[in-house]
Structure formats: C-alpha cells, structure tokens
Short mmCIF file of C-alpha atoms in Angstrom, two decimals:
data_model
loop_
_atom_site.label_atom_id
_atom_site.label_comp_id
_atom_site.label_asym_id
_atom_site.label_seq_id
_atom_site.Cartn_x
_atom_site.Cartn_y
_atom_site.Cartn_z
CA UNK A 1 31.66 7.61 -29.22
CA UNK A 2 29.38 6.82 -26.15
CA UNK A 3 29.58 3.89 -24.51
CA UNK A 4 26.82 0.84 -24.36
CA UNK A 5 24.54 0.78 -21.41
CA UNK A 6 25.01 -3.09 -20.62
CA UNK A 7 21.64 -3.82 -19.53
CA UNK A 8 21.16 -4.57 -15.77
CA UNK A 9 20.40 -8.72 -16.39
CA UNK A 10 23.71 -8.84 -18.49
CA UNK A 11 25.74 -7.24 -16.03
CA UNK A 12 24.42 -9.36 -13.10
CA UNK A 13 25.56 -12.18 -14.96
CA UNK A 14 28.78 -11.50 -15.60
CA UNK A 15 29.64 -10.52 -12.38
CA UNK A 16 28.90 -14.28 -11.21
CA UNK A 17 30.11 -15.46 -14.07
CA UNK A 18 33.55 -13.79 -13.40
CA UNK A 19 33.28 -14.57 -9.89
CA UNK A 20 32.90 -17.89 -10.54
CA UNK A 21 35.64 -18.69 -12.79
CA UNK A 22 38.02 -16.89 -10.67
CA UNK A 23 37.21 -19.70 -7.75
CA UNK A 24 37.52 -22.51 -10.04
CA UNK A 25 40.91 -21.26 -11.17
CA UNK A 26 41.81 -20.80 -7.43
CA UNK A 27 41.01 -24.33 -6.89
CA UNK A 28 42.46 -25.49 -9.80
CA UNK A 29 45.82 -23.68 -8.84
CA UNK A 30 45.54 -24.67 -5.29
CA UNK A 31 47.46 -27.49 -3.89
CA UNK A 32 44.42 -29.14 -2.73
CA UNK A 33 43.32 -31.88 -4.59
CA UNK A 34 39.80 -33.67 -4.56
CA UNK A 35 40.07 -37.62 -4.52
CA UNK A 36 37.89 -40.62 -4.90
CA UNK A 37 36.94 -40.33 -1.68
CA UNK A 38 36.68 -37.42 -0.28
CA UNK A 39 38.99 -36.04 3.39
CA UNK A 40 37.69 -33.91 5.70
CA UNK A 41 40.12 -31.07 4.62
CA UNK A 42 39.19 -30.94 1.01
CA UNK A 43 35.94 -31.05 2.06
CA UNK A 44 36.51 -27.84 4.28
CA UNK A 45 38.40 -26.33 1.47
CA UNK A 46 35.64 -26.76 -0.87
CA UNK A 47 33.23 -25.47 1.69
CA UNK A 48 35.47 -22.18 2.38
CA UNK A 49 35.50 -21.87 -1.23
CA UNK A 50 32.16 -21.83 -2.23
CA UNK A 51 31.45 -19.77 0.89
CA UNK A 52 34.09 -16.81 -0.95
CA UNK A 53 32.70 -17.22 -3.80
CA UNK A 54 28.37 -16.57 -2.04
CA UNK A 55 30.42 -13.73 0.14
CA UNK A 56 31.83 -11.79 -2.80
CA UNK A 57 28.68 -12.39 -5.07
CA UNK A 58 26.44 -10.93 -2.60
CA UNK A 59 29.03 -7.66 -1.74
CA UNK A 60 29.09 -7.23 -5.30
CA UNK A 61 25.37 -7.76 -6.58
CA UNK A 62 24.05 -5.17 -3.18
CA UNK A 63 26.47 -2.47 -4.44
CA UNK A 64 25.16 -3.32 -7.89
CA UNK A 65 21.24 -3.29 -6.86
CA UNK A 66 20.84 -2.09 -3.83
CA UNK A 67 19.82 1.60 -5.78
CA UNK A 68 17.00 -0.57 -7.31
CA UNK A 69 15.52 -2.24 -4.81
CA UNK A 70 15.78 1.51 -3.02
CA UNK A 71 13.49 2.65 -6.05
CA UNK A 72 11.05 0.14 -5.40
CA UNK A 73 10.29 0.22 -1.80
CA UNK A 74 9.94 4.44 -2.78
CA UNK A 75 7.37 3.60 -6.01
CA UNK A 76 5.40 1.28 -3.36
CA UNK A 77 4.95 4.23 -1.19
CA UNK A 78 4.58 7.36 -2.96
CA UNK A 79 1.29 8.76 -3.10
CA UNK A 80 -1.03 9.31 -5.89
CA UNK A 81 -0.60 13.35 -6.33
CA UNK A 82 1.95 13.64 -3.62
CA UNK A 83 6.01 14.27 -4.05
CA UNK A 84 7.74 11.40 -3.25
CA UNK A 85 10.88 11.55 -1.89
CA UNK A 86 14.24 12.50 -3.80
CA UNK A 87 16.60 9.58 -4.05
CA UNK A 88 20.24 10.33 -4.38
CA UNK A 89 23.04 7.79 -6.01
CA UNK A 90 26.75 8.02 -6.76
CA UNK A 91 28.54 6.43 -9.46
CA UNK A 92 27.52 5.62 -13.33
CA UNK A 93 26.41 2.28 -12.72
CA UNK A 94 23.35 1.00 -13.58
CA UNK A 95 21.64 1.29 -10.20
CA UNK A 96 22.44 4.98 -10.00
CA UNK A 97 21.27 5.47 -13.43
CA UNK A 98 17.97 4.37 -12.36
CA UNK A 99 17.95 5.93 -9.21
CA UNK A 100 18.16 9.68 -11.59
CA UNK A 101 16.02 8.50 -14.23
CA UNK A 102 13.55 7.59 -11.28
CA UNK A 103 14.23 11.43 -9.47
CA UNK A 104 13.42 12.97 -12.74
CA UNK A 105 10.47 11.22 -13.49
CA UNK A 106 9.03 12.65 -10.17
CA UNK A 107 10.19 16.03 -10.96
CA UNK A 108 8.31 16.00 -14.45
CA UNK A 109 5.48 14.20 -13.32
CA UNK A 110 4.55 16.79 -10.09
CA UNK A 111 5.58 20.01 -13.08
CA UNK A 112 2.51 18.42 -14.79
CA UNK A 113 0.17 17.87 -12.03
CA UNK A 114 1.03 21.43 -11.05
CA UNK A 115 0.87 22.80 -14.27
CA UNK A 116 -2.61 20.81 -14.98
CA UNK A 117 -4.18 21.90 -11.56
CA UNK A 118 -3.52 25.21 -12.90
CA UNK A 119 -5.17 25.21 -16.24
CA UNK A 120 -7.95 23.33 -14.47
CA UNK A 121 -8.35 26.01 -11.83
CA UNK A 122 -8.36 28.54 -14.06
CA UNK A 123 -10.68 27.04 -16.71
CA UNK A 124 -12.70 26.53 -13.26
CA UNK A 125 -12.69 30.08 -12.30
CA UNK A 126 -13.30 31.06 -15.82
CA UNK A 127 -16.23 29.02 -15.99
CA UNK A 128 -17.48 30.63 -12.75
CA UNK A 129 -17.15 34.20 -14.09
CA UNK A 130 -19.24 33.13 -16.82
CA UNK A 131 -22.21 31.72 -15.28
CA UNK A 132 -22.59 34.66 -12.46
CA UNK A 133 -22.94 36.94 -15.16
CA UNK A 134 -25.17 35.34 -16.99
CA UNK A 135 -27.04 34.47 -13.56
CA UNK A 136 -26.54 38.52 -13.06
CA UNK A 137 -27.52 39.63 -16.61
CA UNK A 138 -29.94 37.33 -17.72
CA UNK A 139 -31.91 35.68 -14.81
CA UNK A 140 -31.45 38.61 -12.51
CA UNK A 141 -32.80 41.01 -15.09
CA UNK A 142 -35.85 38.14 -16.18
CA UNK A 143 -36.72 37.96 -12.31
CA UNK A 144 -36.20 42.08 -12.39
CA UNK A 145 -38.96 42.11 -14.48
CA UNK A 146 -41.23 39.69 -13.13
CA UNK A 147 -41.12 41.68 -10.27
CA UNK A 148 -42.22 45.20 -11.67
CA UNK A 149 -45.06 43.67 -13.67
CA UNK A 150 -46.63 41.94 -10.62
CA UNK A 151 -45.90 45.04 -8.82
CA UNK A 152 -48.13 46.93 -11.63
CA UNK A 153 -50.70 43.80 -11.79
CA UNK A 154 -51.11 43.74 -7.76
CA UNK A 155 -52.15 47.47 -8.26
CA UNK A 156 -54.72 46.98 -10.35
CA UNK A 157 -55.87 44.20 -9.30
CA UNK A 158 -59.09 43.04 -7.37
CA UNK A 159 -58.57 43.49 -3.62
CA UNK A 160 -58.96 39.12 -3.12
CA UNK A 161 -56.26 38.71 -5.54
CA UNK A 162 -53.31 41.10 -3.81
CA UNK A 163 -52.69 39.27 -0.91
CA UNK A 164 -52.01 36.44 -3.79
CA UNK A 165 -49.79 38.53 -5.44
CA UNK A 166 -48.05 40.01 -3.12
CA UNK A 167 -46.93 36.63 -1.65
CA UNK A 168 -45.66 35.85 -5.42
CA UNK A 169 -43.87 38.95 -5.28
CA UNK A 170 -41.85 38.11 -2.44
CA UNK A 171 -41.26 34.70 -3.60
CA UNK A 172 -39.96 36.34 -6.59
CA UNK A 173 -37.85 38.73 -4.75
CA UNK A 174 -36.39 35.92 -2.45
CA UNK A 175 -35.10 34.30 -5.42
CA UNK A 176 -33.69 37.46 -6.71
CA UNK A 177 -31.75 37.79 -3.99
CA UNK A 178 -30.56 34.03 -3.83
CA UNK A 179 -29.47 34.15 -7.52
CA UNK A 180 -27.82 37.85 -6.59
CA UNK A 181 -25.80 35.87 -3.54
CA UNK A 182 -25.10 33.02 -5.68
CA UNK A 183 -23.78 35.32 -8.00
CA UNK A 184 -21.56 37.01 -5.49
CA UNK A 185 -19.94 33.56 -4.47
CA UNK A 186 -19.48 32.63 -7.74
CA UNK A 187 -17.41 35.53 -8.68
CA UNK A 188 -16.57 37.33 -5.71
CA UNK A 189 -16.59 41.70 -7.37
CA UNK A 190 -15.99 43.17 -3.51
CA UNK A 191 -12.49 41.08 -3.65
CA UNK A 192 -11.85 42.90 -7.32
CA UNK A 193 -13.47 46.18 -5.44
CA UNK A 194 -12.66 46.54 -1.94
CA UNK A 195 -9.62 43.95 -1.44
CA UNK A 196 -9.46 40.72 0.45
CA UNK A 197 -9.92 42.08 3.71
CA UNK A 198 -13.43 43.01 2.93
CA UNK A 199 -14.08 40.57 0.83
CA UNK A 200 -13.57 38.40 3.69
CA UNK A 201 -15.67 40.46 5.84
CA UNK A 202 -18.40 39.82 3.30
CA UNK A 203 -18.21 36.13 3.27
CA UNK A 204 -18.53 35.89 7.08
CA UNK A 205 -21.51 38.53 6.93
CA UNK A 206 -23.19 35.78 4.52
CA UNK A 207 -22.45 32.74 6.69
CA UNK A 208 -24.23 34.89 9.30
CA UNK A 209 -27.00 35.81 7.41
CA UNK A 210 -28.16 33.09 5.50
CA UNK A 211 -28.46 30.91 8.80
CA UNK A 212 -24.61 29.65 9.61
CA UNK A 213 -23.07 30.39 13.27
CA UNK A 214 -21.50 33.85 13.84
CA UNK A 215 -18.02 34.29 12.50
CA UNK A 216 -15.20 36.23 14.29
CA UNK A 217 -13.01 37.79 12.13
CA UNK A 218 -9.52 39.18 13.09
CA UNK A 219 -7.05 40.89 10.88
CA UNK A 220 -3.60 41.18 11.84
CA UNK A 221 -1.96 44.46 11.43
CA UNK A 222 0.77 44.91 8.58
CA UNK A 223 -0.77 42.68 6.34
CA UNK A 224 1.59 42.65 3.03
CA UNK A 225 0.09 42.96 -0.77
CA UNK A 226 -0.43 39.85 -2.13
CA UNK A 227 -0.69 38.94 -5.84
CA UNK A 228 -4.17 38.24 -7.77
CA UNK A 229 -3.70 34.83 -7.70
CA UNK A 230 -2.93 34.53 -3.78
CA UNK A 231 -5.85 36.84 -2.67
CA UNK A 232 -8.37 34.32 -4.80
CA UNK A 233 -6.73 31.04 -3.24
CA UNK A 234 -7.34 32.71 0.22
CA UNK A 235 -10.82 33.54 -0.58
CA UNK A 236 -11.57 30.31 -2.06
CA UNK A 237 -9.65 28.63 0.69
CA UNK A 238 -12.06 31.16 3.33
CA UNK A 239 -14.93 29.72 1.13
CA UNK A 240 -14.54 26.51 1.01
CA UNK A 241 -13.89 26.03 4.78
CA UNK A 242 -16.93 28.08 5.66
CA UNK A 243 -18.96 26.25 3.54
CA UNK A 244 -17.67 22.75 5.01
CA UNK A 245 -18.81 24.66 8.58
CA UNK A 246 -22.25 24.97 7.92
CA UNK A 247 -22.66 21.79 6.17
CA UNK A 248 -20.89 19.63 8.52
CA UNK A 249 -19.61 20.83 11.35
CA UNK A 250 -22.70 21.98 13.55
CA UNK A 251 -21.00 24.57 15.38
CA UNK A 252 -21.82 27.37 17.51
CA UNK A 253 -18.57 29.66 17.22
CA UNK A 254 -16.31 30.23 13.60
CA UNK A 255 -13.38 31.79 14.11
CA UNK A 256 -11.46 33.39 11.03
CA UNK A 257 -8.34 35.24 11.04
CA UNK A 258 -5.30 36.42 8.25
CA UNK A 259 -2.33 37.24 10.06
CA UNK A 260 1.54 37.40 8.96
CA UNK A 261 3.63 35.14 10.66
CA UNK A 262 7.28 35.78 9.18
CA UNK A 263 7.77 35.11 5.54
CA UNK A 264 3.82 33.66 5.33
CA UNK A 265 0.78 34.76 5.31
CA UNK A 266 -1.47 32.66 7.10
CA UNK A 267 -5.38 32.13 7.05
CA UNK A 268 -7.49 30.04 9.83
CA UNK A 269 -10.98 28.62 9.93
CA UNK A 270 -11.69 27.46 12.91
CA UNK A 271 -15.10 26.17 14.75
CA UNK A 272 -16.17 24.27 17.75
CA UNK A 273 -18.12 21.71 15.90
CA UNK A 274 -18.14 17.66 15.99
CA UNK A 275 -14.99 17.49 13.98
CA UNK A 276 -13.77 14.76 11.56
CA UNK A 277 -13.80 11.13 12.26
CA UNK A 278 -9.98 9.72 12.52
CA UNK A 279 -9.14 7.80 9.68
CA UNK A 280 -11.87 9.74 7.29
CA UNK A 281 -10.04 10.45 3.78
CA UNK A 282 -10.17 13.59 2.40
CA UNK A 283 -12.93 15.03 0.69
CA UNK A 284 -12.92 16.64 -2.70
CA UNK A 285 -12.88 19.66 -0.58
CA UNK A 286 -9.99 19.63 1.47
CA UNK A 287 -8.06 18.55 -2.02
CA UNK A 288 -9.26 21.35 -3.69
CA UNK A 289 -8.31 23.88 -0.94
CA UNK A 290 -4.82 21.81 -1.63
CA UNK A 291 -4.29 22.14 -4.85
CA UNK A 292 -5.60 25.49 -4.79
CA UNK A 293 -2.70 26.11 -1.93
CA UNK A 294 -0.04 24.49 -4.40
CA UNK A 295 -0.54 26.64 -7.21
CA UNK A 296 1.07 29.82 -5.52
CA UNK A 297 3.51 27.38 -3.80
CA UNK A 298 0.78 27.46 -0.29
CA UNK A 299 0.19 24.82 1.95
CA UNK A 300 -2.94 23.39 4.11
CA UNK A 301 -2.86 21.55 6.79
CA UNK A 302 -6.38 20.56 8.08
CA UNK A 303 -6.18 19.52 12.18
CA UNK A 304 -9.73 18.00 13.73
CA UNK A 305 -10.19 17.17 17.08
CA UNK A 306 -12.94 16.37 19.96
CA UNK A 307 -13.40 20.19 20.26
CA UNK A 308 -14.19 21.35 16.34
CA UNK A 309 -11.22 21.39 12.97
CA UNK A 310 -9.60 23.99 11.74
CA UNK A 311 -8.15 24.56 8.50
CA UNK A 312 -5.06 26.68 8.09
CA UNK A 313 -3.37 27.82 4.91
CA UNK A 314 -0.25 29.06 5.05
CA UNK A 315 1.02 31.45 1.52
CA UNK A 316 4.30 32.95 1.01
CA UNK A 317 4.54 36.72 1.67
#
C-alpha cells in the first residue's frame, strides 16, 4: 500500500494547528495564571509564549516551503528555449517532491525542444534539397534552352537585331548562373564531393565573387573526421555568418578558420565591421546557428565589439 500525498495546504495547516495546541496546553499546564486584571508577568509570559509559538511556526513552515518558493524564483527566470538550472532537494516531503517533479519537467521539456529542432532542421534541409534540384533540373534546363535558341535566332538574325539579342542572351546567362549559385547554397554537392574543407573554400570564393569583402581562410592541421551531421552544422554555421557579413556588417576583412582545440572542433567568422549594438536581441539568425549547434551537442557564442563580431562554434571532436 502507498501512502497519501497530503496535499501541501493540508499539511501547512496542521503543522500550526499542532503547534498551536501544544502552546495552549503549555499554558494551560503552566503555573501561570491569567486574572481579571492582568500583571506584568503574565503579560510577559503570554508574550514569550506566543513569540515560541511565531518562532517554531516559521522554522517549521521554511523547512516545509522553502523548496517551493526555490522553484518559483527559478520558473521566473528561466528562459524561453534555454536550460534552466537543476534544483536539488532532500527528503520526501512535499517541497522536495516538487523540487523533482519541477527538475524533470525541464529535462523532458529541453528532450523535446531538442528533439523538435531536429525534425525541423531536417524537414528544413530536406526541403532545401528539394527545391535546388528542381531549381537545377527544371529552371536550369528551361533557361538552358532559352539560351541555345537565342543563340541560333541571333545567328540568323538581321544584323540591327543581334546586338538586341545578344544583350538578352547574357541576361539569360546571368540568371543561369544566379539560379546555378543559388542552387549550390541551397544544397551544398562540393561538401558531399570534396569534404568540408573545400566546401568551405567554396563558400568564401562566393562571398568574394559575388561582391562581399575578401575572406581569409585558415585550416588547422590534424583536423579529425567529423560525422554528416557536424560537417553540415559547420557549413551552415560558415553560411549563415557570412551571409550576416555582407548584409550587415560592412566590413573590409573576413576572417574564417576550423581549427582543433582539444576535445572540440572549433569554427570562427570573424570581420572588422560596425558590429552589433549592445542590448540588440538575437536575430532569427544567430538562433538558428544555435539550435543548429545544439543538435550535435555544439555551442555558439557570438562576441561584437567596436572593432567587428565574430561568431565561434565550438563541436565536439
């Protein structure tokens, strides 16, 4: 048979109530005796006792909630998609009961968030993979086209008309090659191909090219093998930063390394732009490139100052 949870109103009043009879017996029992009119000592002795009986109420009501109100000043801090922190209580009281019902309720709640970011993520990527090949197959071949028919019509036509067509042809082939790079970034093949390292590489070449500040890349040597799922949050991490670079930052200089520094792994974006504005929340950006990071148990700590931000993920080895 288990025993009954008393709940945690009950208790609390039985503990006064207890506490209270106990000091009316004690004054009953007492040689003291209150008159008519009332001395100065039973006055006293009243006093003392009613003082007892506040001192042992309160010793016994803080050992009884002082787990709760612990829980509370925790739920008003923790942070929407954040851990908060791990409470600990002894005993079987009702406080500590609370205290691991609470703890578990965190642990459950982040194994969802985790476990949600990572169908999302991969539903994301999915969804990516998709649409570059149909940007690859579909519109890439339909612009493919387009191209060798005005090719053909430019050579038979009139000589007015080809400097006409020709300028559509390039227009044409400029948007080949956007919806070919667009492609790429959607679902990155060199990373399947060649490896991170040159997928990297590739990124910063198109930062470069397509009108972004020059990147420096460094690659430390002994670089371990990483899993599937680490080498895409890197690159996506890589990506993402980049991306917030030439957007945002207005720098001159983009530095990007992927060194091993003991058990991690660790990536950095940096540039010598304007930086972020203290107190400025975090973008859907930076909270991607977090949850991203979370997934294969990464961090990403972003640090801006007067001279440019730079974003470093760190991923175990």
């Amino acid at each position: 048979m288990q025993p009954v949870n008393t709940s945690l109103y009950w208790k609390v009043c039985l503990i006064n109530g207890a506490v209270l009879c106990t000091a009316v017996v004690v004054l009953l029992l007492s040689p003291a005796r209150v008159s008519r009119q009332v001395v100065v000592s039973e006055a006293l002795v009243l006093v003392a006792g009613l003082g007892l009986v506040l001192l042992v109420t309160a010793v016994l009501l803080r050992r009884a909630l002082a787990p709760v109100d612990e829980v509370i000043r925790e739920m008003a801090t923790v942070q929407l998609g954040g851990e908060g922190r791990q409470l600990e209580a002894a005993g079987d009281g009702p406080g500590a009961q609370l205290v691991r019902s609470y703890s578990a309720m965190l642990e459950r709640l982040e194994t969802e968030r985790r476990s949600s970011s990572a169908r999302a993520l991969a539903a994301q990527e999915a969804e990516r993979d998709r649409v570059a090949r149909e940007l690859h197959d579909q519109v890439g071949q339909s612009l493919t086209v387009v191209l060798l028919g005005l090719k053909q019509l430019e050579d038979r036509a009139p000589a007015d008309l080809c400097g006409e067509l020709s300028l559509l042809r390039e227009s044409a082939r400029a948007g080949l090659d956007d919806v070919r790079r667009v492609a790429r970034e959607l679902r990155p093949g060199v990373l399947e191909d060649l490896g991170l390292q040159a997928a990297l590489s590739a990124l910063a070449n198109d930062v470069a090219a397509y009108g972004g500040p020059a990147v420096r890349r460094t690659f430390g040597p002994g670089l371990p093998e990483l899993g599937h799922d680490a080498e895409v949050v890197i690159y996506r991490v890589a990506q993402e930063a980049l991306t917030n670079v030439v957007r945002h930052a207005g720098a001159s200089r983009v530095e990007l390394s992927l060194l091993r520094f003991g058990p991690d792994v660790v990536l950095e974006v940096g540039d010598d732009g304007g930086g972020i504005r203290p107190g400025t929340p975090d973008g859907t950006g930076i909270r991607g490139m977090r949850d991203r990071a979370a997934l294969v148990g990464g961090t990403v700590e972003v640090v801006s100052g007067d001279r440019g931000t730079m974003v470093r993920l760190r991923v175990p080895a």
